[in-house]
C-alpha atoms as a printed R data frame, in Angstrom:
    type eleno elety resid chain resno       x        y       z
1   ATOM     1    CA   UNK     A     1 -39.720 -136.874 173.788
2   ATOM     2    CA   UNK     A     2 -39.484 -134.926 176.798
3   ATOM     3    CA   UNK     A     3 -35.970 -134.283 176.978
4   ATOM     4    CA   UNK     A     4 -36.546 -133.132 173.304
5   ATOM     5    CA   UNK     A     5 -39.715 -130.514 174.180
6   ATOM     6    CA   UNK     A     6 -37.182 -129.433 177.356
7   ATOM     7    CA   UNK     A     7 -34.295 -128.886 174.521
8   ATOM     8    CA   UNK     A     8 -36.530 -126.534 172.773
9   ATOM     9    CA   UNK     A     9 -38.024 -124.675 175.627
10  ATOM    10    CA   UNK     A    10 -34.267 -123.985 176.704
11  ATOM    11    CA   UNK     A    11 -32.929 -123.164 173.774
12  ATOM    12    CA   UNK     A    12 -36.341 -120.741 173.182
13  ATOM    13    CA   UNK     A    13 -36.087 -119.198 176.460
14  ATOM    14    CA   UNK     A    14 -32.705 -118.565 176.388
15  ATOM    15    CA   UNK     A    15 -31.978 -117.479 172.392
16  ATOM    16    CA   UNK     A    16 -34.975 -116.790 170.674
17  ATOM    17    CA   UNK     A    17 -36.530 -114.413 174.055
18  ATOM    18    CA   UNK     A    18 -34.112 -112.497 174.363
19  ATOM    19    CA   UNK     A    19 -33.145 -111.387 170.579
20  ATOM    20    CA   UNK     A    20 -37.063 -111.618 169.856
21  ATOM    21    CA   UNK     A    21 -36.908 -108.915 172.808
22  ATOM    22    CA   UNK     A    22 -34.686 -106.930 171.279
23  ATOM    23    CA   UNK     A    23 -35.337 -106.989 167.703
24  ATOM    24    CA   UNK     A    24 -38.832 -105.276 168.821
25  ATOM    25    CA   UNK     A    25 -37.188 -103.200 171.110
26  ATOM    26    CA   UNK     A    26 -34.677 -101.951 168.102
27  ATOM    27    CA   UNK     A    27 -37.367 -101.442 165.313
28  ATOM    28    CA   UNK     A    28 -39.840  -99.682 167.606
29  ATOM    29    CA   UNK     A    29 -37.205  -97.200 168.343
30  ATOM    30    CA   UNK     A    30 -36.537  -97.133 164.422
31  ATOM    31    CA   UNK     A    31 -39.895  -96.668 163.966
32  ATOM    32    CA   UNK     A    32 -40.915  -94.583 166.573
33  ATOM    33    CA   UNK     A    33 -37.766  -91.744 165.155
34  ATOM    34    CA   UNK     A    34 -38.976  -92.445 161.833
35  ATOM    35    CA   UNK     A    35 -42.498  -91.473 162.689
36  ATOM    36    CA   UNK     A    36 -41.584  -88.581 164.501
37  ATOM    37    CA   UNK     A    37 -39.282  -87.600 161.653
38  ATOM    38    CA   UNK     A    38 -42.477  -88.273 158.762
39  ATOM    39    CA   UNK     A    39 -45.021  -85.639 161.186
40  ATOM    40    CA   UNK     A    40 -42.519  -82.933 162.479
41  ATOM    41    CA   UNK     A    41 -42.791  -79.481 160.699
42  ATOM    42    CA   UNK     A    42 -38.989  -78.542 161.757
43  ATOM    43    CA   UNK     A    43 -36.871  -79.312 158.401
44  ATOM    44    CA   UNK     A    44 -33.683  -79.696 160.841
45  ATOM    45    CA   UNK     A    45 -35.541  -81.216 163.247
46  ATOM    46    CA   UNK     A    46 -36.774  -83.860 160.837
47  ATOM    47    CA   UNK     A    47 -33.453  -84.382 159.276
48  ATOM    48    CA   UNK     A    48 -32.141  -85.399 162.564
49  ATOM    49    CA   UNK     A    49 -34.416  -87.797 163.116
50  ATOM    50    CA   UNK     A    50 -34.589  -89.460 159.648
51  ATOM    51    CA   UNK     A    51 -30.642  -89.396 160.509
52  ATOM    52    CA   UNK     A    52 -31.489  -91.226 164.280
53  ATOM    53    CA   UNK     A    53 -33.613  -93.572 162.120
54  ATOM    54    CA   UNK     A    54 -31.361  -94.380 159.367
55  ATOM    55    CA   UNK     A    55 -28.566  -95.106 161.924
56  ATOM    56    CA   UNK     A    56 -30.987  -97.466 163.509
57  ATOM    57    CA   UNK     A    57 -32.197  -99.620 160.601
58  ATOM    58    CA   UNK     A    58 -29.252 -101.521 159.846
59  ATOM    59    CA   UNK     A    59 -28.841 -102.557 164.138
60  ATOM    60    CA   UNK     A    60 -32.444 -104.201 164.043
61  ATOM    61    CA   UNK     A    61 -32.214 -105.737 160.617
62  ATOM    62    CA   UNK     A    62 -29.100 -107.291 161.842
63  ATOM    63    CA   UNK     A    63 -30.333 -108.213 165.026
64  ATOM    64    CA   UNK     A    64 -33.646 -109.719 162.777
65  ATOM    65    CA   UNK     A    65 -30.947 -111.803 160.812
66  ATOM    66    CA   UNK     A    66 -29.206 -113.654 163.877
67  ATOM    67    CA   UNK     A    67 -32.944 -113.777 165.465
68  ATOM    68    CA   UNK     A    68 -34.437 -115.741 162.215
69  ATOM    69    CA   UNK     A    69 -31.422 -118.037 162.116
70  ATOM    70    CA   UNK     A    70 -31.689 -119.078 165.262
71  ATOM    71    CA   UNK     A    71 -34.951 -119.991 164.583
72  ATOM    72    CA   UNK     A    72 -34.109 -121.845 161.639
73  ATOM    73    CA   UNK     A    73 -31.499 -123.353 163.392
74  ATOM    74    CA   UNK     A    74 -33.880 -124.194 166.523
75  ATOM    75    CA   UNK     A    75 -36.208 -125.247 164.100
76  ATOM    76    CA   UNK     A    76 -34.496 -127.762 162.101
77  ATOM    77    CA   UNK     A    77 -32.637 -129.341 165.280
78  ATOM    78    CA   UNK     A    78 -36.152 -129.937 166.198
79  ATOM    79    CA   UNK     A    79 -37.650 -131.299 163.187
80  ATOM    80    CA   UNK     A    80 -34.749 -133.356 162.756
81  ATOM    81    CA   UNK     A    81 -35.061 -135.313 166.261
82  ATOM    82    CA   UNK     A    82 -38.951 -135.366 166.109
83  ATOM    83    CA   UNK     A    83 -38.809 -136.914 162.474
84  ATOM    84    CA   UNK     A    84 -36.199 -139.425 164.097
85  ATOM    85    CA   UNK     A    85 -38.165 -140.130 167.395
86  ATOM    86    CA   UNK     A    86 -41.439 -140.696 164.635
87  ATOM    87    CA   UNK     A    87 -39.125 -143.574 162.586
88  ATOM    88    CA   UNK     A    88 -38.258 -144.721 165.990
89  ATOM    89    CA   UNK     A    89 -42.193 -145.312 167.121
90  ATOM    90    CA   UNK     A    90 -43.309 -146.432 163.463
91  ATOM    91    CA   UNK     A    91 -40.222 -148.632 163.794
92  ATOM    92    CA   UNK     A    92 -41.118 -150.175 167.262
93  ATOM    93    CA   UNK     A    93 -44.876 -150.410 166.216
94  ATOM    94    CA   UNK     A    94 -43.883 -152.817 162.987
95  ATOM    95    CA   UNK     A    95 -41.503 -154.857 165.081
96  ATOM    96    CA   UNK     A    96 -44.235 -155.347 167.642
97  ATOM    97    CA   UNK     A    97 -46.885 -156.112 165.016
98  ATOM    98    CA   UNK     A    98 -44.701 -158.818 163.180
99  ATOM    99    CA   UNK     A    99 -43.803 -160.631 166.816
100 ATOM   100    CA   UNK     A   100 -47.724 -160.488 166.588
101 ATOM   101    CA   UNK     A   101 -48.677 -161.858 163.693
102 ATOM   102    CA   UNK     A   102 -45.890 -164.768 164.115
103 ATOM   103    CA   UNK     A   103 -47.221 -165.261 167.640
104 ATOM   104    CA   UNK     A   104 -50.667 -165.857 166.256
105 ATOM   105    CA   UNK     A   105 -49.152 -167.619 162.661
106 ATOM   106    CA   UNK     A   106 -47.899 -170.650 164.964
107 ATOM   107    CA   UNK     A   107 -51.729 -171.965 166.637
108 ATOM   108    CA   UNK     A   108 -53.440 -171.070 163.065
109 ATOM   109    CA   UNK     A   109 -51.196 -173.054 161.550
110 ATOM   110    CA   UNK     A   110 -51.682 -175.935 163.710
111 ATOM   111    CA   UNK     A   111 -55.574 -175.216 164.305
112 ATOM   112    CA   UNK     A   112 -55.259 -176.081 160.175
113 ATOM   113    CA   UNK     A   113 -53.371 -179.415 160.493
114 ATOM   114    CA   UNK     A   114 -55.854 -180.443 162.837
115 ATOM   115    CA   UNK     A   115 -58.812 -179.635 160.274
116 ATOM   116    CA   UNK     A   116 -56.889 -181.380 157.757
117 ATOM   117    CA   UNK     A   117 -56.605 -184.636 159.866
118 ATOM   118    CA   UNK     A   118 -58.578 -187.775 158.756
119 ATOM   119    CA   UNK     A   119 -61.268 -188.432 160.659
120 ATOM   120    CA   UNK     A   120 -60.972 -191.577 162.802
């Protein structure tokens, strides 16, 4: 389990950070020239910027794309060895119950012979 949680926290730290990083970085500049664009008075002025803004949109929605498929990615990798390590416990647990119950099925067994003895 912990070389599973350390997996993640790599993989986190060192993909999902960094393009989280600058997928905000890339849509607040977006946003930030299409704001300025929406309030200016200057027609040319505001033209340029909805130009800026436009030329931005497609670099953070592409950088959103590889971010959210990492995360899927990340994601199901995850899911995939905690559902395994899960079967793997539930697995262990049943196998140690049954060596249980036949550890206990032997003396019941014999604690009933004895009960069923005649009496001398």
């Amino acid at each position: 389990m912990a070389d599973l949680s350390r997996t993640f926290e790599e993989a986190y730290s060192s993909k999902i950070t960094p393009l989280k990083k600058r997928y905000i970085a890339q849509k607040g500049e977006y946003l930030r020239y299409s704001r300025q664009a929406e309030t200016t008075e200057d027609t040319v002025r505001r033209q340029n910027l909805s130009s800026i803004a436009e030329s931005a949109l497609p670099t953070f929605k592409a950088t959103g794309e590889t971010l959210l498929a990492e995360v899927r990615s990340l994601l199901s990798y995850t899911l995939t060895n905690l559902s395994e390590w899960t079967l793997n416990v539930a697995q262990a647990e049943s196998e140690m119950l049954t060596r249980s119950a036949a550890a206990y099925e032997q003396p019941s067994k014999q604690a009933e012979a004895a009960q069923n003895l005649p009496s001398t």
